[in-house]
Amino acid sequence: MDALTDLLDGPRARGAFLLRASLSPPWSMRIQDEAPLTLLSMISDDAWLIPDDGEPQRVSPGDMVIFRGPDPYTVGDDPATEPQIVIHPGQHCTTPDGTSLEEAMDLGVRAWGNDPDGSAVMLVGAYQMRGAVTQRLLAALPPVAVVRGDTWKSPLVDVLGEEIGKDEPGQDIVLDRLLDLLLIGTLRAWFSRPDAEAPGWYRAHGDAIVGPALRLLHDDLSHPWTVADLASKVGVSRAALAQRFAKLIGEPPMSYLTGIRLAQAADLLRESDATLEAVARQVGYGNAFALSTAFKREHGVSPQEYRTGPAAG
């Protein structure tokens, strides 16, 4: 398992918010839903992305956009168009003065907008869940990442467009998995750009020494890894592995391992009913006490407080 797979294998889409929006100009939406991650693809017409901090960017049909939450931003037909719609947490929509637009903008099954025949059509998928593993991924992304259609294309956009309006048994699961696949493809394209500032764990995937070491760590978090053990399996000296790993990843092997173990523990605490002892064993800690000590040092709260308190949300 590589690092990107592991990061996406924990907090996959569960009940993600997906819709097909149809809009006639002038239109502008203020997005303040606090979603941790949102994908947007324009199907027809151009749109403008206006972050609170940064220059507006034009998005054309075929482009894929990743928004890293929870900071708000605006999407509209023109940077000069004032927002007429505000999207709040829970995907509730109102006018800027707070008047509900739930019924007025409802165009059917996962269809939404101010005009069913509007010239601007977009697909939107928003992840609702927050998890520690996801945060490690989000830390590697800018607030807005745009993958241009002339550099990368995916048939999944068309498939998602066909499936998004269906109301059949199991449809939510179908849409969640399609969104996951589209996210993975978009992330690959973003990190693979010639000028990309990809995180160390992504760049190191193809390295002859660190790549195999990363896969070993992510494949078996519960193994009692040491640098010597890891170096032996990779076929290099301990010093060579430690030096190469720190150069490419930015931290020593055991420090990196601690980070992904505690991130995985946080997800398990939030998303499962497993006992603390079971979680500890699954992520490589000898007992619940050892995990609790490390977890509180990293997160500032005990595992139990994290599971039941606001941090779990």
PDB file of N, CA and C in Angstrom, residues 199-201 203-204 207 209-211 213-214 217 227 230 238-256:
ATOM      1  N   PRO A 199       3.904  16.745  -1.849  1.00  0.00           N
ATOM      2  CA  PRO A 199       4.476  16.410  -0.542  1.00  0.00           C
ATOM      3  C   PRO A 199       5.547  15.334  -0.681  1.00  0.00           C
ATOM      4  N   GLY A 200       6.422  15.279   0.309  1.00  0.00           N
ATOM      5  CA  GLY A 200       7.516  14.328   0.251  1.00  0.00           C
ATOM      6  C   GLY A 200       7.069  12.897   0.119  1.00  0.00           C
ATOM      7  N   TRP A 201       6.000  12.529   0.838  1.00  0.00           N
ATOM      8  CA  TRP A 201       5.543  11.144   0.777  1.00  0.00           C
ATOM      9  C   TRP A 201       5.043  10.774  -0.614  1.00  0.00           C
ATOM     10  N   ARG A 203       6.283  12.296  -3.593  1.00  0.00           N
ATOM     11  CA  ARG A 203       7.470  12.268  -4.450  1.00  0.00           C
ATOM     12  C   ARG A 203       8.312  11.025  -4.200  1.00  0.00           C
ATOM     13  N   ALA A 204       8.340  10.581  -2.947  1.00  0.00           N
ATOM     14  CA  ALA A 204       9.205   9.459  -2.590  1.00  0.00           C
ATOM     15  C   ALA A 204       8.649   8.118  -3.030  1.00  0.00           C
ATOM     16  N   ASP A 207      10.906   6.403  -5.388  1.00  0.00           N
ATOM     17  CA  ASP A 207      12.308   6.251  -5.015  1.00  0.00           C
ATOM     18  C   ASP A 207      12.616   4.783  -4.733  1.00  0.00           C
ATOM     19  N   ILE A 209      14.619   3.379  -2.713  1.00  0.00           N
ATOM     20  CA  ILE A 209      14.823   3.021  -1.308  1.00  0.00           C
ATOM     21  C   ILE A 209      13.612   3.407  -0.456  1.00  0.00           C
ATOM     22  N   VAL A 210      13.222   4.665  -0.533  1.00  0.00           N
ATOM     23  CA  VAL A 210      12.161   5.156   0.346  1.00  0.00           C
ATOM     24  C   VAL A 210      10.784   4.654  -0.098  1.00  0.00           C
ATOM     25  N   GLY A 211      10.571   4.500  -1.390  1.00  0.00           N
ATOM     26  CA  GLY A 211       9.285   4.000  -1.869  1.00  0.00           C
ATOM     27  C   GLY A 211       8.915   2.663  -1.249  1.00  0.00           C
ATOM     28  N   ALA A 213      10.114   1.319   1.436  1.00  0.00           N
ATOM     29  CA  ALA A 213      10.001   1.494   2.881  1.00  0.00           C
ATOM     30  C   ALA A 213       8.640   2.061   3.261  1.00  0.00           C
ATOM     31  N   LEU A 214       8.169   3.047   2.507  1.00  0.00           N
ATOM     32  CA  LEU A 214       6.842   3.614   2.768  1.00  0.00           C
ATOM     33  C   LEU A 214       5.751   2.564   2.615  1.00  0.00           C
ATOM     34  N   LEU A 217       5.685   0.260   5.642  1.00  0.00           N
ATOM     35  CA  LEU A 217       5.086   0.899   6.815  1.00  0.00           C
ATOM     36  C   LEU A 217       3.572   0.973   6.697  1.00  0.00           C
ATOM     37  N   VAL A 227      14.201   1.112  12.629  1.00  0.00           N
ATOM     38  CA  VAL A 227      14.912   1.540  11.429  1.00  0.00           C
ATOM     39  C   VAL A 227      15.756   0.393  10.885  1.00  0.00           C
ATOM     40  N   LEU A 230      13.471  -2.128   9.106  1.00  0.00           N
ATOM     41  CA  LEU A 230      12.999  -1.567   7.839  1.00  0.00           C
ATOM     42  C   LEU A 230      14.131  -1.548   6.812  1.00  0.00           C
ATOM     43  N   ARG A 238      21.161   0.848   7.712  1.00  0.00           N
ATOM     44  CA  ARG A 238      20.273   1.694   8.517  1.00  0.00           C
ATOM     45  C   ARG A 238      20.580   3.171   8.284  1.00  0.00           C
ATOM     46  N   ALA A 239      21.859   3.508   8.207  1.00  0.00           N
ATOM     47  CA  ALA A 239      22.243   4.908   7.994  1.00  0.00           C
ATOM     48  C   ALA A 239      21.767   5.414   6.635  1.00  0.00           C
ATOM     49  N   ALA A 240      21.892   4.569   5.597  1.00  0.00           N
ATOM     50  CA  ALA A 240      21.471   4.978   4.255  1.00  0.00           C
ATOM     51  C   ALA A 240      19.965   5.219   4.206  1.00  0.00           C
ATOM     52  N   LEU A 241      19.194   4.332   4.845  1.00  0.00           N
ATOM     53  CA  LEU A 241      17.739   4.514   4.851  1.00  0.00           C
ATOM     54  C   LEU A 241      17.361   5.772   5.622  1.00  0.00           C
ATOM     55  N   ALA A 242      17.925   5.944   6.804  1.00  0.00           N
ATOM     56  CA  ALA A 242      17.573   7.098   7.626  1.00  0.00           C
ATOM     57  C   ALA A 242      17.885   8.410   6.915  1.00  0.00           C
ATOM     58  N   GLN A 243      19.049   8.474   6.270  1.00  0.00           N
ATOM     59  CA  GLN A 243      19.449   9.702   5.582  1.00  0.00           C
ATOM     60  C   GLN A 243      18.553   9.975   4.381  1.00  0.00           C
ATOM     61  N   ARG A 244      18.302   8.942   3.571  1.00  0.00           N
ATOM     62  CA  ARG A 244      17.481   9.115   2.377  1.00  0.00           C
ATOM     63  C   ARG A 244      16.034   9.439   2.739  1.00  0.00           C
ATOM     64  N   PHE A 245      15.515   8.777   3.745  1.00  0.00           N
ATOM     65  CA  PHE A 245      14.129   8.986   4.179  1.00  0.00           C
ATOM     66  C   PHE A 245      13.934  10.422   4.667  1.00  0.00           C
ATOM     67  N   ALA A 246      14.832  10.877   5.521  1.00  0.00           N
ATOM     68  CA  ALA A 246      14.711  12.233   6.056  1.00  0.00           C
ATOM     69  C   ALA A 246      14.836  13.288   4.963  1.00  0.00           C
ATOM     70  N   LYS A 247      15.679  13.021   3.968  1.00  0.00           N
ATOM     71  CA  LYS A 247      15.872  13.977   2.877  1.00  0.00           C
ATOM     72  C   LYS A 247      14.611  14.110   2.027  1.00  0.00           C
ATOM     73  N   LEU A 248      13.972  12.984   1.711  1.00  0.00           N
ATOM     74  CA  LEU A 248      12.808  13.012   0.824  1.00  0.00           C
ATOM     75  C   LEU A 248      11.509  13.311   1.556  1.00  0.00           C
ATOM     76  N   ILE A 249      11.337  12.771   2.756  1.00  0.00           N
ATOM     77  CA  ILE A 249      10.077  12.917   3.483  1.00  0.00           C
ATOM     78  C   ILE A 249      10.074  14.140   4.380  1.00  0.00           C
ATOM     79  N   GLY A 250      11.260  14.501   4.877  1.00  0.00           N
ATOM     80  CA  GLY A 250      11.336  15.663   5.750  1.00  0.00           C
ATOM     81  C   GLY A 250      11.327  15.323   7.219  1.00  0.00           C
ATOM     82  N   GLU A 251      11.309  14.041   7.562  1.00  0.00           N
ATOM     83  CA  GLU A 251      11.355  13.595   8.949  1.00  0.00           C
ATOM     84  C   GLU A 251      11.884  12.169   8.990  1.00  0.00           C
ATOM     85  N   PRO A 252      12.406  11.714  10.118  1.00  0.00           N
ATOM     86  CA  PRO A 252      12.943  10.358  10.220  1.00  0.00           C
ATOM     87  C   PRO A 252      11.846   9.297  10.063  1.00  0.00           C
ATOM     88  N   PRO A 253      12.238   8.061   9.723  1.00  0.00           N
ATOM     89  CA  PRO A 253      11.249   6.996   9.513  1.00  0.00           C
ATOM     90  C   PRO A 253      10.326   6.770  10.700  1.00  0.00           C
ATOM     91  N   MET A 254      10.886   6.724  11.920  1.00  0.00           N
ATOM     92  CA  MET A 254      10.052   6.430  13.077  1.00  0.00           C
ATOM     93  C   MET A 254       9.131   7.589  13.440  1.00  0.00           C
ATOM     94  N   SER A 255       9.566   8.802  13.164  1.00  0.00           N
ATOM     95  CA  SER A 255       8.699   9.957  13.386  1.00  0.00           C
ATOM     96  C   SER A 255       7.524   9.924  12.408  1.00  0.00           C
ATOM     97  N   TYR A 256       7.816   9.596  11.155  1.00  0.00           N
ATOM     98  CA  TYR A 256       6.755   9.466  10.154  1.00  0.00           C
ATOM     99  C   TYR A 256       5.784   8.363  10.556  1.00  0.00           C
TER     100      TYR A 256
END
